[in-house]
Amino acid sequence: MASHARGSSLPDFGRTPSIRALFGGDAGKAPSSTHARRFSTGPLAKLYLPALIPTLLLVAYGLVVVWSASLTIEAASFPRQAFGVVLGLIAAAFVWHFDYRMLSSMTTVLLVLDVILMLMPHVPGLGANAKGMTGWIVVPLIGLRFQPSELAKIITIFLMAGLTAQYNGKIETLKDYVRLCAILCVPFFLILTQPDLGTGLVILVLGATIIICGGAKRSWVLVTIALIVLGAALIIVCSMTEGLPNILKPYQLKRLIVFVDPTVDPAGDGYNLQQAKIAVGSGGLLGKGIGNATQAGQGFLPEAHTDFVFALLSEEFGFVGSTLLLALFGWLLFSTIALAMRCESPFAKLVLVGIVSMWTFQILENIGMCIGIMPITGIPLPFISFGSSSMIVQLMAAGVVQSVYHHRTKVG
């Protein structure tokens, strides 16, 4: 899988003093006070606090939301969510100490691991079906369910970053670009066999972002986008035409129809979207308070603790609570981008680009579908939605950010 490095190195985006000063870290001038010098050489010097602080605040916020949901929703088990947080923090600590750069040359292993993770739910006796998908496995001896495709997101980030970094910021030939796109299609098409279009879109977006930021020519990217749009339109037309292959599942097609026209069948296919909008709007400025979300608590809003958790949060904590959530997400995303701008290694830059794109797409899609500006998909809201698999993997991603910062001073 390895390829010879070529082209010029990725540009150093971290030359802007204002960004360095804003997000802290080791990018600014040396501290002048004795206290600052002790701080910069103490245990906290190994932690990237500008990303760690919002991560922990988001996790705490998510626990409050899930605990509130558990008061009225039986399926929202707070102990289970707390257990997932504990496992996630342990995994994040391990990832933080692990030298992520070792994975840059292990692209073949990462691709094989990606394929294994995608196929595991299809293994008889190991896979578990839930919500019409075969995307879960039952962990032997423990009996807990886990969603391998969540872990595949992190694996795919390292896979595509390792492959793309070999070109040092400039993919010179169309053959190399097509090769990268073809490899990205492997996990994407495998996840569709479960079927899990939401996770597939996350993988496609994060991989495409890495390729684009890794030096793909604009003309190639525009042609690819045009082909994707054309292909998607063809799939939709075929799925809506009797006698032609119905590639999309009936529920997937109905979701797209509701997205285009939310007034279609508000008591049927458009019910979830209408209830989500009511929940978001009814929260007002300060919300109804913990445990007082009537749309979720009285069963009007399905999956209020998972897919539509933002609607639940908005109803209970209102505009202020929603704004706080967005501020924390913004803090996390921009601090991670600032770290990427300071990295000299192409691999480090692209790993962080993949993590930011994963978080950004999931945030936009989850919140967007609750207010009707994005199609409804089963994509969890990072650090907030109920689900141990998602929580563990999102905390692992946060651990990768810390690992990049922790190993920033070493040669590699």
mmCIF file with all atom_site columns, C-alpha atoms in Angstrom, residues 12 23 72 105 125 140 164 208 222 269 288 348 366 388:
data_model
loop_
_atom_site.group_PDB
_atom_site.id
_atom_site.type_symbol
_atom_site.label_atom_id
_atom_site.label_alt_id
_atom_site.label_comp_id
_atom_site.label_asym_id
_atom_site.label_entity_id
_atom_site.label_seq_id
_atom_site.pdbx_PDB_ins_code
_atom_site.Cartn_x
_atom_site.Cartn_y
_atom_site.Cartn_z
_atom_site.occupancy
_atom_site.B_iso_or_equiv
_atom_site.pdbx_formal_charge
_atom_site.auth_seq_id
_atom_site.auth_comp_id
_atom_site.auth_asym_id
_atom_site.auth_atom_id
_atom_site.pdbx_PDB_model_num
ATOM 1  C CA . ASP A 1 12  ? 2.301   25.377  7.482  1.00 0.00 ? 12  ASP A CA 1
ATOM 2  C CA . PHE A 1 23  ? -5.963  28.769  21.627 1.00 0.00 ? 23  PHE A CA 1
ATOM 3  C CA . THR A 1 72  ? -39.189 9.621   31.602 1.00 0.00 ? 72  THR A CA 1
ATOM 4  C CA . SER A 1 105 ? 3.009   3.156   7.663  1.00 0.00 ? 105 SER A CA 1
ATOM 5  C CA . GLY A 1 125 ? -23.687 -15.988 16.435 1.00 0.00 ? 125 GLY A CA 1
ATOM 6  C CA . PRO A 1 140 ? -18.354 -12.688 23.981 1.00 0.00 ? 140 PRO A CA 1
ATOM 7  C CA . THR A 1 164 ? -2.750  10.650  1.650  1.00 0.00 ? 164 THR A CA 1
ATOM 8  C CA . ALA A 1 208 ? -13.088 12.848  1.226  1.00 0.00 ? 208 ALA A CA 1
ATOM 9  C CA . LEU A 1 222 ? -15.524 19.017  -8.717 1.00 0.00 ? 222 LEU A CA 1
ATOM 10 C CA . ASP A 1 269 ? -43.661 9.473   7.465  1.00 0.00 ? 269 ASP A CA 1
ATOM 11 C CA . LYS A 1 288 ? -38.954 23.615  30.461 1.00 0.00 ? 288 LYS A CA 1
ATOM 12 C CA . ALA A 1 348 ? -0.659  14.626  12.006 1.00 0.00 ? 348 ALA A CA 1
ATOM 13 C CA . ASN A 1 366 ? -27.864 15.534  13.896 1.00 0.00 ? 366 ASN A CA 1
ATOM 14 C CA . SER A 1 388 ? -21.864 3.432   24.715 1.00 0.00 ? 388 SER A CA 1
#
